[in-house]
XYZ file of C-alpha atoms in Angstrom:
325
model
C -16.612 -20.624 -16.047
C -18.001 -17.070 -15.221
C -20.050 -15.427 -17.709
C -20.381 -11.590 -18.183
C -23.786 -11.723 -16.763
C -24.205 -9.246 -14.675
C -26.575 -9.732 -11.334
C -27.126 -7.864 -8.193
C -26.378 -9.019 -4.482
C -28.081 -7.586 -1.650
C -27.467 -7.831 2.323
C -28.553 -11.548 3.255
C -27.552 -12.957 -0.181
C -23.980 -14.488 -0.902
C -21.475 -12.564 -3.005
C -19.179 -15.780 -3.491
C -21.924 -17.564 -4.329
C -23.243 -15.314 -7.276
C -19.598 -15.655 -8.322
C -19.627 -19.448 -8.056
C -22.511 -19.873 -9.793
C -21.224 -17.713 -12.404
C -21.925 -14.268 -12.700
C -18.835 -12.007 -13.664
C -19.979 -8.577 -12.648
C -21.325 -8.162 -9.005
C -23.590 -5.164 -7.924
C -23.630 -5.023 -4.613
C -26.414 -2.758 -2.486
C -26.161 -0.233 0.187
C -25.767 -2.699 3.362
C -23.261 -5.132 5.142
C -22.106 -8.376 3.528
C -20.620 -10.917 5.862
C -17.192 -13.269 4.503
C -14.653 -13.411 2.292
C -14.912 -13.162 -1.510
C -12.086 -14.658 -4.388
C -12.631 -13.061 -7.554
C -11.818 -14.638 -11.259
C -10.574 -13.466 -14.670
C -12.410 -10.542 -15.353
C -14.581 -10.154 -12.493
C -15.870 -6.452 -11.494
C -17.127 -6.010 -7.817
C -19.338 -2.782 -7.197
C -20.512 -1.865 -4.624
C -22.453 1.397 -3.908
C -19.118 3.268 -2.237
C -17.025 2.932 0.432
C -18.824 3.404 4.170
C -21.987 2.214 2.311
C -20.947 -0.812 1.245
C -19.466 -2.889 3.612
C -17.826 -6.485 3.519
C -16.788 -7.897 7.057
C -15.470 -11.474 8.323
C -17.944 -14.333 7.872
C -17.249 -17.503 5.488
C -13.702 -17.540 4.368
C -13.655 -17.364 0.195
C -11.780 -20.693 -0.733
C -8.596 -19.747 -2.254
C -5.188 -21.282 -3.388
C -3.602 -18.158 -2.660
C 0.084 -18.300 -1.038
C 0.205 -17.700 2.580
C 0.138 -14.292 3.520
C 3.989 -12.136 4.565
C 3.929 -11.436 8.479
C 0.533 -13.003 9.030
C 0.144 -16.043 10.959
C -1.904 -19.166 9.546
C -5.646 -19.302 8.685
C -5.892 -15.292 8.640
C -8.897 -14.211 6.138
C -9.081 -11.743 3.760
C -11.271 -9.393 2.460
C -11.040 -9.590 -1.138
C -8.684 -12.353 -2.848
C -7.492 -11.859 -6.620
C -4.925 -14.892 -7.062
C -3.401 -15.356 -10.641
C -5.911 -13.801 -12.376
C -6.134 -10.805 -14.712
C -8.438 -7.726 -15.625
C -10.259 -7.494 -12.148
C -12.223 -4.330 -11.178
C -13.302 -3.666 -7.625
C -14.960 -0.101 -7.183
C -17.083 1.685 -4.337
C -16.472 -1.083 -1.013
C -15.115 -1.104 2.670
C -13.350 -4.131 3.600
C -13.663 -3.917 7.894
C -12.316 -6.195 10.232
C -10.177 -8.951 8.344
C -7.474 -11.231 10.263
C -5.342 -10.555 7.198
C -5.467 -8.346 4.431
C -8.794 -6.234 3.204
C -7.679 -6.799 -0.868
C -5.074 -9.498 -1.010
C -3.915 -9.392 -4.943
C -1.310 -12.029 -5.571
C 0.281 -12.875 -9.013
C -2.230 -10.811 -11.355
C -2.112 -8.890 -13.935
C -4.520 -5.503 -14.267
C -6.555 -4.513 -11.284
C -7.804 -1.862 -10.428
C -9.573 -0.434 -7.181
C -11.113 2.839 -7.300
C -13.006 4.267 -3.749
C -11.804 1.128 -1.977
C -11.813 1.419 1.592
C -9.323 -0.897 4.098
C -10.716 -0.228 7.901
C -9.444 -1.937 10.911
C -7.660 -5.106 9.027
C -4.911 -6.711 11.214
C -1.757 -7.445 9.047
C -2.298 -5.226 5.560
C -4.805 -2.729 4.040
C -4.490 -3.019 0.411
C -1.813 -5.481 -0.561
C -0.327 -6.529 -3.917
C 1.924 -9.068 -4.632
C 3.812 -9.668 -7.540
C 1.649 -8.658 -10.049
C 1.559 -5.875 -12.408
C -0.975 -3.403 -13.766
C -2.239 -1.863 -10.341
C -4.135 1.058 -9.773
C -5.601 1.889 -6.593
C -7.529 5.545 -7.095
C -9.329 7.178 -4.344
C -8.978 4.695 -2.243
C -8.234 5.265 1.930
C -6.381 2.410 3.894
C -6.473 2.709 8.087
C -5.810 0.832 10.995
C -3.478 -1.820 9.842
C -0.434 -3.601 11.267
C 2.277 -3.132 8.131
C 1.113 -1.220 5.028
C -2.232 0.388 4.271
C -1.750 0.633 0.429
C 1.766 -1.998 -0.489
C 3.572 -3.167 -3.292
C 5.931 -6.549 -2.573
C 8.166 -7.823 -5.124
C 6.363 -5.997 -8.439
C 9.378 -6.134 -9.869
C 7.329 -4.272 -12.866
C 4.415 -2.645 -10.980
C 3.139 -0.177 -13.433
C 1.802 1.074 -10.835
C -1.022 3.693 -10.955
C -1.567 5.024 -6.508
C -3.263 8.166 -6.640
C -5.981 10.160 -4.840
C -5.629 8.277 -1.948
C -5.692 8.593 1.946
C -3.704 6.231 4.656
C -3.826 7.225 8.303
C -3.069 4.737 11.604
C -0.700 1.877 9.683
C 3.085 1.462 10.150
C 3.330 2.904 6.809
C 0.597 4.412 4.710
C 2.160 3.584 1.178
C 5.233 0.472 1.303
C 6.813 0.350 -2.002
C 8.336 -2.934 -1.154
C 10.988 -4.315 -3.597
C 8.954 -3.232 -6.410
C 9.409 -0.433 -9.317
C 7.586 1.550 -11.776
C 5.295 2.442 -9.441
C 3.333 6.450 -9.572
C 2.475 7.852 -5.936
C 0.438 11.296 -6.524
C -1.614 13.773 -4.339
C -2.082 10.890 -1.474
C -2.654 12.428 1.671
C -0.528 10.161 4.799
C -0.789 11.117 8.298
C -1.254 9.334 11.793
C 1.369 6.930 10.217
C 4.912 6.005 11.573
C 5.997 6.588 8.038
C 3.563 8.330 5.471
C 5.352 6.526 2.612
C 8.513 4.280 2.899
C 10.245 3.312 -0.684
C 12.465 -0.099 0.346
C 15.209 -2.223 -1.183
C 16.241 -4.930 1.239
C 16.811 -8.684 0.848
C 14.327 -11.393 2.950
C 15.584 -14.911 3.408
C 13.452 -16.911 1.188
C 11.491 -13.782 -1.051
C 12.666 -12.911 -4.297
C 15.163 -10.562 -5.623
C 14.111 -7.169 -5.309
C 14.607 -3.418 -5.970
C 12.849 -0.208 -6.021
C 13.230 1.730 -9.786
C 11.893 4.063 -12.024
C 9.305 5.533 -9.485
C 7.182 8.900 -8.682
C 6.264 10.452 -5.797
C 4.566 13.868 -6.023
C 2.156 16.418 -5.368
C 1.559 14.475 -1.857
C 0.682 16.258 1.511
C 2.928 13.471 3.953
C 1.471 15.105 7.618
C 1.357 14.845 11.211
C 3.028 10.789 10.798
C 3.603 10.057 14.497
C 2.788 6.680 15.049
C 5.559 4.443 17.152
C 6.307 1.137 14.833
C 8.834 -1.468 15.574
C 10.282 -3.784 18.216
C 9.780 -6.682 19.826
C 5.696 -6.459 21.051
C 3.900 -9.001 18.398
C 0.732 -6.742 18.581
C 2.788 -3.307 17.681
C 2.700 -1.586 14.334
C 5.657 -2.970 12.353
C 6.148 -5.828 15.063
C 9.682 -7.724 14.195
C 11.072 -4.592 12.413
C 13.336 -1.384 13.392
C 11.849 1.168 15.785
C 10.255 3.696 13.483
C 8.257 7.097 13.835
C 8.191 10.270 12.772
C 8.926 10.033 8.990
C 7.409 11.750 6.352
C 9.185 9.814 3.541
C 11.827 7.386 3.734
C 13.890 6.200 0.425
C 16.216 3.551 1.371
C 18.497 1.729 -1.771
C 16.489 3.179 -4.439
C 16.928 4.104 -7.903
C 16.227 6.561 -10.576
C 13.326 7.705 -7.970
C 11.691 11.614 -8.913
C 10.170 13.439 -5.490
C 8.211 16.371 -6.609
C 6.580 18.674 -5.149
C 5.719 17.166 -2.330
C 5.036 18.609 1.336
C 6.772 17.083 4.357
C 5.601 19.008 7.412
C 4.823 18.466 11.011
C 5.683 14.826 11.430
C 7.094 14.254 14.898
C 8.052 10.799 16.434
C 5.942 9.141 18.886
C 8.497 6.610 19.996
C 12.475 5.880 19.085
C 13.089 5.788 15.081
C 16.248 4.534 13.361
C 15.241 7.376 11.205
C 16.257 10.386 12.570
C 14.444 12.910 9.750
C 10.972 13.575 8.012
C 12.176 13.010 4.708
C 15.424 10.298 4.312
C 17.274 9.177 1.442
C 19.894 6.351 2.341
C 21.455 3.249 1.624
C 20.079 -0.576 2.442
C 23.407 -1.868 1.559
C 24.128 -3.008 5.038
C 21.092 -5.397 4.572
C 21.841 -6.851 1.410
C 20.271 -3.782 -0.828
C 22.027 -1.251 -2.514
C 23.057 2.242 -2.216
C 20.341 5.277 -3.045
C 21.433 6.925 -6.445
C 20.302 8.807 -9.962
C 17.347 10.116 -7.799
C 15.737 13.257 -8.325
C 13.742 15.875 -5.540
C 13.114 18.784 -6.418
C 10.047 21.140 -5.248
C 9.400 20.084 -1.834
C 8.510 21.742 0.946
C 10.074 20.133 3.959
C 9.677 22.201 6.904
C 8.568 21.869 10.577
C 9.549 18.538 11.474
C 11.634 16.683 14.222
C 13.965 15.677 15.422
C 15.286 17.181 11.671
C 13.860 17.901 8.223
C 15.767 16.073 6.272
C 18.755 13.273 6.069
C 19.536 13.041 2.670
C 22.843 10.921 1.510
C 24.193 13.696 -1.197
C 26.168 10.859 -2.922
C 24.617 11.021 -6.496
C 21.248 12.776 -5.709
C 20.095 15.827 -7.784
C 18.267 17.901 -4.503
C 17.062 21.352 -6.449
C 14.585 23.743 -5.451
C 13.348 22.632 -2.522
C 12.150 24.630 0.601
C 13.972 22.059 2.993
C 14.310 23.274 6.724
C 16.796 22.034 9.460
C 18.650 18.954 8.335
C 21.193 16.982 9.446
């Protein structure tokens, strides 16, 4: 079992194998660190910040940890926390990964603070039905589906603030998961800066999004083209998608505060047709958006519309909201 003994790593040295040999806090130096790493109960991974600390593919970490959504088989990972609680990992890039950079799966308490997800294939910073997440100054690029997601937290207590996602199909994917905090992230170059989703998956568990907060974000310049039928594209297998500032499809009880929605512009067709949408996913086995509240946005310069917004039980107040449809 690890120990709280605490021992530093340097480039050339193995970071899985101070774990395995039972060290529970990891300093890591300045420098690149090739493969993988699976971290216990309790385990803190520092590393001297993002850009300076860098962990890239070598040995995969050996893990139990389910198959990754939308990946194919034998992708690797970055970081791997798999039903285990109380992790820390602070002040790290995760470049180049076949799957996920931080792949957090059944855990409880974890927190990631000036994490950096560069350039990995399926997901930037993904967690999967766990609870007690934070992810705090933190910047997720480059990545197939989500930079920073949430799947099937069906009690998230969420903590996503501080952060930056630019280049994925959508920076932040709140994914059939609630209770989840969004503030001050900064989203552009995405097809959507931050897409809040009920929908049902063959096979996945009952979902829902609840009881969540966006605000204070800037949600920019998201012009990415996601979608269709290319395996390779952003959002490959899903709806066409570009242009969208914010997107809340069959949620509930969601507050969107002060938040500004400007200049996003689709780079391709988009089955949304707005910068900021509220709507229903009943047509794909969700539910219908109600009891939500946005208020204090400024939604403004945008194509080919500001904003689509069902009215059907929303309280929209004090907004600066330009053309909408």
């Amino acid at each position: 079992m690890p120990t709280a003994v605490e021992v530093q790593v340097n480039p050339g040295e193995s970071i899985q194998q101070a774990i395995d040999g039972g060290a529970l806090s990891i300093r890591l130096s300045e420098g690149v660190y090739p493969g993988g790493v699976a971290l216990p109960d309790g385990a803190r991974l520092i590393g001297a910040g993002a850009g300076k600390t860098v962990i890239v593919p070598g040995a995969r970490a050996e893990s139990v940890v389910p198959p990754l959504h939308d990946a194919p088989d034998a992708v690797d990972h970055g970081v791997v926390v798999h039903a285990a609680s109380d992790v820390v990992v602070e002040g790290l890039t995760l470049r180049g990964f076949s799957g996920a950079g931080v792949y957090a799966h059944t855990v409880s308490g974890l927190r990631l603070v000036d994490v950096e997800s560069d350039a990995n294939r399926v997901w930037g910073l993904y967690f999967r039905e766990s609870t007690g997440l934070t992810a705090r100054g933190c910047r997720a690029a480059g990545s197939q589906y989500g930079g920073i997601a949430l799947a099937f937290c069906a009690a998230a207590d969420a903590d996503i603030a501080d952060c930056e996602t630019t280049g994925n199909a959508f920076g932040v994917f709140v994914d059939n998961s609630s209770r989840a905090r969004v503030q001050r992230v900064r989203a552009h170059g995405n097809a959507a800066g931050i897409l809040l989703l009920h929908q049902t998956y063959p096979g996945e568990p009952e979902g829902g999004v609840t009881d969540c907060l966006v605000a204070d974000c800037d949600l920019t310049g998201n012009t990415l083209a996601a979608g269709g039928d290319d395996p390779d594209a952003p959002g490959a297998a899903g709806p066409p998608m570009s242009g969208v500032g914010l997107a809340m499809i069959g949620v509930q009880r969601v507050a969107v505060i002060g938040n500004r929605i400007t200049g996003n512009h689709p780079g391709g067709p988009s089955v949304m047709p707005a910068a900021l949408v509220v709507a229903s996913s009943a047509d794909w086995g969700g539910s219908a958006s109600a009891d939500n509240t946005i208020e204090w946005n400024t939604v403004t310069g945008n194509s080919p519309a500001d904003a689509l917004i069902d009215p059907e039980g929303q309280r929209v107040v004090n907004n600066v909201i330009g053309e909408a449809t």
